[in-house]
Short mmCIF file of N, CA, C and O in Angstrom, two decimals:
data_model
loop_
_atom_site.label_atom_id
_atom_site.label_comp_id
_atom_site.label_asym_id
_atom_site.label_seq_id
_atom_site.Cartn_x
_atom_site.Cartn_y
_atom_site.Cartn_z
N MET Z 565 -30.86 7.43 30.02
CA MET Z 565 -30.49 7.26 31.46
C MET Z 565 -31.10 8.41 32.03
O MET Z 565 -30.13 8.49 32.43
N GLN Z 566 -32.34 8.71 32.02
CA GLN Z 566 -32.99 9.50 33.22
C GLN Z 566 -31.64 10.89 32.67
O GLN Z 566 -31.65 11.25 33.81
N GLY Z 567 -31.96 11.30 31.99
CA GLY Z 567 -30.74 12.71 31.74
C GLY Z 567 -29.28 11.91 31.72
O GLY Z 567 -28.31 12.97 31.38
N GLU Z 568 -28.37 10.79 31.74
CA GLU Z 568 -27.31 10.81 31.69
C GLU Z 568 -27.04 10.33 29.94
O GLU Z 568 -27.72 9.37 29.98
N THR Z 569 -25.78 10.21 30.01
CA THR Z 569 -25.40 9.53 28.89
C THR Z 569 -24.78 8.47 28.86
O THR Z 569 -24.01 8.40 30.02
N ALA Z 570 -24.81 7.12 27.98
CA ALA Z 570 -24.40 6.16 27.74
C ALA Z 570 -24.17 5.48 26.71
O ALA Z 570 -24.49 6.64 25.70
N GLY Z 571 -22.99 4.62 26.76
CA GLY Z 571 -23.66 4.00 25.58
C GLY Z 571 -23.18 2.66 25.59
O GLY Z 571 -22.54 1.85 26.65
N ILE Z 572 -23.14 2.42 24.05
CA ILE Z 572 -22.54 0.80 24.10
C ILE Z 572 -21.51 0.24 23.10
O ILE Z 572 -21.93 1.50 21.80
N ALA Z 573 -20.68 -0.13 23.21
CA ALA Z 573 -19.81 -0.56 22.00
C ALA Z 573 -19.45 -1.66 21.76
O ALA Z 573 -19.44 -2.90 22.41
N VAL Z 574 -19.70 -2.15 20.94
CA VAL Z 574 -19.49 -3.82 20.29
C VAL Z 574 -17.74 -3.43 19.23
O VAL Z 574 -17.74 -2.75 18.60
N LEU Z 575 -16.96 -4.14 20.40
CA LEU Z 575 -16.01 -4.48 19.75
C LEU Z 575 -15.45 -5.59 19.02
O LEU Z 575 -15.71 -6.64 19.16
N ASP Z 576 -15.07 -5.11 17.56
CA ASP Z 576 -14.60 -6.06 17.03
C ASP Z 576 -13.32 -6.86 16.46
O ASP Z 576 -12.24 -5.93 16.88
N HIS Z 577 -13.17 -7.93 17.11
CA HIS Z 577 -11.77 -8.71 17.51
C HIS Z 577 -10.67 -8.45 16.26
O HIS Z 577 -11.11 -8.69 15.23
N PRO Z 578 -9.62 -7.84 16.39
CA PRO Z 578 -8.67 -7.52 15.19
C PRO Z 578 -8.65 -9.35 14.43
O PRO Z 578 -7.83 -9.33 13.52
N GLY Z 579 -8.36 -10.10 15.30
CA GLY Z 579 -8.28 -11.99 14.58
C GLY Z 579 -9.31 -12.27 13.88
O GLY Z 579 -9.29 -13.95 13.42
N ASN Z 580 -11.01 -11.56 14.06
CA ASN Z 580 -11.55 -11.97 13.38
C ASN Z 580 -11.34 -12.56 11.86
O ASN Z 580 -10.69 -11.17 11.33
N PHE Z 581 -12.14 -13.36 11.10
CA PHE Z 581 -12.03 -12.99 9.36
C PHE Z 581 -12.62 -12.34 9.02
O PHE Z 581 -13.82 -11.11 9.65
N ARG Z 582 -11.28 -11.51 7.89
CA ARG Z 582 -11.42 -10.42 7.68
C ARG Z 582 -11.90 -8.99 7.93
O ARG Z 582 -12.43 -8.16 7.58
N SER Z 583 -11.37 -8.55 9.24
CA SER Z 583 -11.50 -7.45 10.14
C SER Z 583 -10.80 -6.72 9.57
O SER Z 583 -9.36 -6.68 8.99
N PRO Z 584 -10.86 -5.22 9.65
CA PRO Z 584 -11.82 -4.44 10.12
C PRO Z 584 -12.95 -5.12 9.09
O PRO Z 584 -12.98 -4.98 7.92
N VAL Z 585 -14.52 -5.12 9.66
CA VAL Z 585 -15.06 -5.51 8.65
C VAL Z 585 -16.34 -4.42 8.27
O VAL Z 585 -16.48 -3.48 9.86
N HIS Z 586 -17.05 -4.11 7.66
CA HIS Z 586 -18.08 -3.51 7.18
C HIS Z 586 -19.28 -3.31 8.77
O HIS Z 586 -19.35 -4.69 8.60
N TRP Z 587 -20.05 -2.67 9.17
CA TRP Z 587 -21.17 -3.09 9.85
C TRP Z 587 -22.68 -2.63 8.91
O TRP Z 587 -23.07 -1.90 8.19
N HIS Z 588 -23.68 -3.50 9.40
CA HIS Z 588 -25.02 -3.19 8.62
C HIS Z 588 -25.55 -2.90 9.39
O HIS Z 588 -26.03 -3.69 10.71
N VAL Z 589 -26.29 -1.63 9.55
CA VAL Z 589 -27.32 -1.05 10.64
C VAL Z 589 -28.61 -0.54 10.37
O VAL Z 589 -28.52 -0.35 9.22
N ARG Z 590 -29.64 -1.24 10.44
CA ARG Z 590 -31.09 -0.80 9.97
C ARG Z 590 -31.46 0.28 10.73
O ARG Z 590 -31.45 -0.66 11.63
N ASP Z 591 -32.90 0.86 10.54
CA ASP Z 591 -33.47 2.21 11.72
C ASP Z 591 -34.51 1.05 12.46
O ASP Z 591 -34.92 1.25 13.14
N TYR Z 592 -34.54 -0.47 11.98
CA TYR Z 592 -35.53 -0.99 12.44
C TYR Z 592 -35.01 -1.54 13.78
O TYR Z 592 -35.26 -2.53 14.43
N GLY Z 593 -33.14 -1.59 14.26
CA GLY Z 593 -32.83 -1.88 15.26
C GLY Z 593 -31.57 -3.29 14.74
O GLY Z 593 -30.91 -3.87 15.54
N LEU Z 594 -31.78 -3.62 13.33
CA LEU Z 594 -31.05 -4.37 13.21
C LEU Z 594 -29.17 -3.72 13.13
O LEU Z 594 -28.96 -2.83 12.58
N MET Z 595 -27.92 -4.28 14.17
CA MET Z 595 -26.86 -4.05 13.89
C MET Z 595 -26.10 -5.03 13.74
O MET Z 595 -26.34 -5.99 14.44
N THR Z 596 -25.13 -5.38 13.17
CA THR Z 596 -24.46 -6.38 12.99
C THR Z 596 -23.39 -6.13 11.57
O THR Z 596 -22.87 -5.14 11.44
N THR Z 597 -22.46 -6.91 12.26
CA THR Z 597 -21.31 -7.07 10.95
C THR Z 597 -21.06 -8.36 9.38
O THR Z 597 -21.99 -8.46 9.98
N ASN Z 598 -20.37 -7.51 8.88
CA ASN Z 598 -21.13 -7.55 7.47
C ASN Z 598 -19.93 -8.18 6.67
O ASN Z 598 -19.50 -7.85 5.94
N CYS Z 599 -19.29 -9.36 7.08
CA CYS Z 599 -17.70 -9.48 6.32
C CYS Z 599 -18.17 -10.55 5.16
O CYS Z 599 -16.84 -10.64 4.14
N PHE Z 600 -18.99 -10.82 4.62
CA PHE Z 600 -18.91 -11.49 3.21
C PHE Z 600 -20.04 -10.23 2.15
O PHE Z 600 -20.20 -10.99 1.53
N GLY Z 601 -20.00 -9.20 2.70
CA GLY Z 601 -20.64 -7.90 1.93
C GLY Z 601 -20.09 -7.39 1.23
O GLY Z 601 -20.32 -6.36 0.91
N ASP Z 602 -18.86 -7.62 0.82
CA ASP Z 602 -17.46 -6.69 0.36
C ASP Z 602 -18.04 -6.04 -1.44
O ASP Z 602 -17.28 -5.26 -0.93
N SER Z 603 -18.87 -7.25 -1.95
CA SER Z 603 -18.78 -6.58 -3.05
C SER Z 603 -19.58 -5.22 -3.33
O SER Z 603 -19.47 -4.92 -4.02
N ALA Z 604 -20.47 -5.41 -2.09
CA ALA Z 604 -21.30 -3.85 -2.08
C ALA Z 604 -21.08 -2.52 -1.48
O ALA Z 604 -21.11 -1.74 -1.72
N PHE Z 605 -19.45 -3.01 -0.98
CA PHE Z 605 -18.67 -1.83 -0.48
C PHE Z 605 -17.37 -1.49 -1.01
O PHE Z 605 -16.47 -0.56 -1.07
N ALA Z 606 -16.50 -2.63 -1.98
CA ALA Z 606 -15.81 -2.39 -2.39
C ALA Z 606 -16.20 -2.00 -4.19
O ALA Z 606 -16.98 -2.18 -4.57
N SER Z 607 -15.02 -1.47 -4.64
CA SER Z 607 -15.04 -0.72 -5.95
C SER Z 607 -15.07 -2.15 -6.97
O SER Z 607 -14.33 -3.06 -6.38
N GLU Z 608 -15.66 -1.99 -8.84
CA GLU Z 608 -15.59 -2.75 -9.06
C GLU Z 608 -13.99 -3.20 -9.41
O GLU Z 608 -13.22 -5.01 -9.34
N GLU Z 609 -12.87 -2.55 -9.48
CA GLU Z 609 -11.57 -3.04 -9.47
C GLU Z 609 -11.14 -3.04 -8.60
O GLU Z 609 -10.79 -2.50 -7.62
N GLY Z 610 -10.65 -4.55 -8.29
CA GLY Z 610 -9.67 -5.23 -7.30
C GLY Z 610 -10.51 -5.90 -6.37
O GLY Z 610 -10.22 -6.08 -5.19
N GLY Z 611 -12.11 -4.94 -6.30
CA GLY Z 611 -12.83 -5.40 -5.29
C GLY Z 611 -13.32 -7.91 -5.70
O GLY Z 611 -12.56 -7.76 -6.42
N HIS Z 612 -13.86 -7.90 -4.29
CA HIS Z 612 -14.33 -9.54 -4.43
C HIS Z 612 -15.75 -9.52 -4.24
O HIS Z 612 -16.17 -8.42 -3.59
N ARG Z 613 -16.07 -11.20 -4.50
CA ARG Z 613 -17.18 -11.31 -4.31
C ARG Z 613 -18.40 -11.01 -2.69
O ARG Z 613 -19.03 -10.51 -2.01
N GLY Z 614 -16.74 -11.53 -2.04
CA GLY Z 614 -16.81 -11.29 -0.60
C GLY Z 614 -17.59 -13.22 0.07
O GLY Z 614 -17.79 -13.54 0.80
N ASP Z 615 -17.87 -13.63 -1.11
CA ASP Z 615 -18.14 -15.33 -0.66
C ASP Z 615 -17.20 -15.61 0.14
O ASP Z 615 -15.93 -15.47 -0.19
N TYR Z 616 -17.23 -17.19 0.35
CA TYR Z 616 -16.13 -17.45 1.31
C TYR Z 616 -16.91 -19.25 1.37
O TYR Z 616 -17.79 -19.15 1.70
N THR Z 617 -15.77 -20.15 1.08
CA THR Z 617 -16.22 -21.78 1.33
C THR Z 617 -15.60 -22.24 2.34
O THR Z 617 -14.33 -22.38 2.24
N LEU Z 618 -16.44 -22.63 3.15
CA LEU Z 618 -16.06 -23.21 4.17
C LEU Z 618 -16.19 -24.87 4.08
O LEU Z 618 -17.15 -25.52 4.04
N LYS Z 619 -14.50 -25.31 3.67
CA LYS Z 619 -14.96 -27.01 4.04
C LYS Z 619 -15.22 -28.07 5.19
O LYS Z 619 -15.36 -27.35 6.43
N ARG Z 620 -15.64 -29.14 4.74
CA ARG Z 620 -15.64 -30.00 6.05
C ARG Z 620 -15.29 -30.26 7.04
O ARG Z 620 -13.80 -30.36 6.14
N GLY Z 621 -15.14 -30.05 7.74
CA GLY Z 621 -14.24 -30.36 9.65
C GLY Z 621 -13.71 -28.93 9.45
O GLY Z 621 -13.22 -28.67 10.85
N GLN Z 622 -13.77 -27.66 8.82
CA GLN Z 622 -13.27 -26.56 8.96
C GLN Z 622 -14.18 -25.72 10.15
O GLN Z 622 -15.12 -25.93 9.95
N SER Z 623 -13.73 -24.32 10.90
CA SER Z 623 -14.84 -23.42 11.38
C SER Z 623 -14.41 -22.10 11.50
O SER Z 623 -13.00 -22.15 10.72
N LEU Z 624 -15.01 -21.20 11.45
CA LEU Z 624 -14.10 -19.86 11.62
C LEU Z 624 -15.50 -19.21 13.19
O LEU Z 624 -16.22 -20.23 13.58
N THR Z 625 -14.04 -19.06 13.87
CA THR Z 625 -14.44 -18.52 15.07
C THR Z 625 -14.69 -16.37 15.01
O THR Z 625 -13.58 -15.92 14.30
N PHE Z 626 -15.57 -16.68 15.46
CA PHE Z 626 -16.06 -14.79 15.52
C PHE Z 626 -16.21 -14.02 17.23
O PHE Z 626 -16.82 -14.95 18.28
N ARG Z 627 -15.01 -13.47 17.29
CA ARG Z 627 -15.19 -12.84 18.68
C ARG Z 627 -15.06 -11.03 18.53
O ARG Z 627 -15.12 -10.36 17.70
N TYR Z 628 -16.32 -10.68 19.08
CA TYR Z 628 -16.60 -9.80 19.59
C TYR Z 628 -16.59 -9.36 21.35
O TYR Z 628 -17.07 -10.13 22.09
N ARG Z 629 -16.75 -7.96 21.24
CA ARG Z 629 -16.71 -7.99 22.92
C ARG Z 629 -18.16 -6.33 23.21
O ARG Z 629 -18.06 -5.83 22.25
N VAL Z 630 -18.92 -6.44 23.82
CA VAL Z 630 -19.91 -5.41 24.10
C VAL Z 630 -19.63 -5.09 25.23
O VAL Z 630 -19.27 -5.19 26.11
N LEU Z 631 -19.69 -3.43 25.57
CA LEU Z 631 -19.14 -2.58 25.98
C LEU Z 631 -20.36 -1.73 26.62
O LEU Z 631 -20.44 -0.95 25.82
N LEU Z 632 -20.89 -2.05 27.53
CA LEU Z 632 -22.20 -0.73 28.07
C LEU Z 632 -21.44 0.32 29.13
O LEU Z 632 -20.40 0.19 29.58
N HIS Z 633 -21.60 1.52 28.90
CA HIS Z 633 -20.53 2.28 29.54
C HIS Z 633 -21.33 3.65 29.83
O HIS Z 633 -22.40 3.58 29.26
N ARG Z 634 -20.85 4.36 31.27
CA ARG Z 634 -21.45 5.47 31.03
C ARG Z 634 -20.48 6.59 30.36
O ARG Z 634 -19.09 6.66 30.28
N GLY Z 635 -21.35 7.63 30.34
CA GLY Z 635 -20.67 8.92 29.50
C GLY Z 635 -21.01 8.42 28.44
O GLY Z 635 -20.97 7.78 27.16
N ASP Z 636 -19.67 10.04 27.01
CA ASP Z 636 -19.54 9.37 25.89
C ASP Z 636 -18.44 8.43 25.77
O ASP Z 636 -18.08 7.48 26.52
N ALA Z 637 -17.69 7.54 24.42
CA ALA Z 637 -17.07 7.13 24.18
C ALA Z 637 -15.49 7.30 24.95
O ALA Z 637 -15.27 6.42 25.39
N ALA Z 638 -15.07 8.57 24.97
CA ALA Z 638 -14.14 8.86 25.73
C ALA Z 638 -13.89 8.86 27.13
O ALA Z 638 -13.53 8.07 28.06
N GLN Z 639 -15.51 9.28 27.77
CA GLN Z 639 -15.66 8.90 28.96
C GLN Z 639 -15.68 7.38 29.62
O GLN Z 639 -15.11 6.87 30.35
N GLY Z 640 -16.69 6.53 28.65
CA GLY Z 640 -16.39 5.21 29.09
C GLY Z 640 -14.83 4.46 28.63
O GLY Z 640 -15.18 3.18 29.32
N GLY Z 641 -14.02 5.12 28.43
CA GLY Z 641 -12.77 4.45 27.89
C GLY Z 641 -12.87 3.07 27.21
O GLY Z 641 -11.75 2.92 26.81
N VAL Z 642 -14.14 3.90 25.85
CA VAL Z 642 -14.01 2.81 24.62
C VAL Z 642 -12.83 2.30 24.24
O VAL Z 642 -12.42 1.04 23.69
N ALA Z 643 -11.72 3.54 23.77
CA ALA Z 643 -10.80 3.38 23.26
C ALA Z 643 -9.52 2.02 24.06
O ALA Z 643 -8.68 1.85 23.21
N ASP Z 644 -9.59 2.54 25.49
CA ASP Z 644 -8.44 1.73 26.11
C ASP Z 644 -9.27 0.48 25.95
O ASP Z 644 -8.47 -0.58 26.12
N ALA Z 645 -10.47 -0.08 26.04
CA ALA Z 645 -10.93 -1.06 26.40
C ALA Z 645 -10.69 -1.66 25.08
O ALA Z 645 -10.43 -3.15 25.28
N TYR Z 646 -10.56 -1.15 23.65
CA TYR Z 646 -10.29 -2.12 22.57
C TYR Z 646 -8.96 -2.64 22.34
O TYR Z 646 -8.38 -3.32 22.03
N ALA Z 647 -8.02 -1.59 23.20
CA ALA Z 647 -6.51 -1.65 22.88
C ALA Z 647 -6.16 -3.16 23.94
O ALA Z 647 -5.33 -3.77 23.41
N ALA Z 648 -7.04 -2.92 24.78
CA ALA Z 648 -7.12 -4.15 26.03
C ALA Z 648 -7.46 -5.36 25.47
O ALA Z 648 -6.79 -6.82 25.45
N TYR Z 649 -8.51 -5.43 24.56
CA TYR Z 649 -9.17 -6.47 24.09
C TYR Z 649 -8.46 -7.30 22.85
O TYR Z 649 -8.34 -7.84 23.02
N SER Z 650 -7.75 -6.06 22.27
CA SER Z 650 -6.88 -6.64 20.47
C SER Z 650 -5.75 -6.87 21.22
O SER Z 650 -5.21 -7.85 19.89
N GLN Z 651 -5.30 -6.91 21.97
CA GLN Z 651 -4.02 -7.33 22.47
C GLN Z 651 -3.43 -9.36 22.64
O GLN Z 651 -5.10 -9.75 23.43
N PRO Z 652 -2.71 -10.12 22.32
CA PRO Z 652 -2.73 -11.12 22.64
C PRO Z 652 -2.70 -11.60 24.14
O PRO Z 652 -1.94 -10.69 24.93
N PRO Z 653 -3.24 -12.56 24.91
CA PRO Z 653 -3.61 -12.69 26.37
C PRO Z 653 -1.96 -12.81 27.03
O PRO Z 653 -1.13 -13.11 25.82
N THR Z 654 -1.47 -12.37 27.93
CA THR Z 654 -0.54 -12.31 28.47
C THR Z 654 -0.52 -13.47 29.36
O THR Z 654 -1.65 -13.73 30.38
N ILE Z 655 0.89 -14.29 29.37
CA ILE Z 655 0.72 -15.45 30.72
C ILE Z 655 2.13 -15.05 31.76
O ILE Z 655 3.03 -14.75 31.01
N ARG Z 656 1.64 -15.41 32.98
CA ARG Z 656 2.12 -14.73 34.04
C ARG Z 656 2.66 -16.07 34.14
O ARG Z 656 1.91 -16.73 34.82
N ILE Z 657 4.69 -16.28 34.46
CA ILE Z 657 4.66 -17.11 35.09
C ILE Z 657 5.49 -17.15 36.76
O ILE Z 657 6.08 -15.95 36.49
N GLU Z 658 4.95 -17.51 37.54
CA GLU Z 658 5.62 -17.51 38.76
C GLU Z 658 6.38 -17.89 39.90
O GLU Z 658 6.20 -19.56 39.28
#
């Protein structure tokens, strides 16, 4: 950005299926989470295939937050943003 440091952080919510997940990144621009590729990342001992069967009527919800920030991760407050994002919502009754 015209000589300025900036960043993009993608925050994986800790309530997501199999969080924290592995990331799948390629040099042609692909960047995604991969919660089904466990067999490629786990050792044969104790690892599992990574597949999952979703039964009729069930659903999975995935939550992510994309943070665009100035500066590096520290300057952009990425850790603080993740801490706030990963907490359950608070309900205020006045």
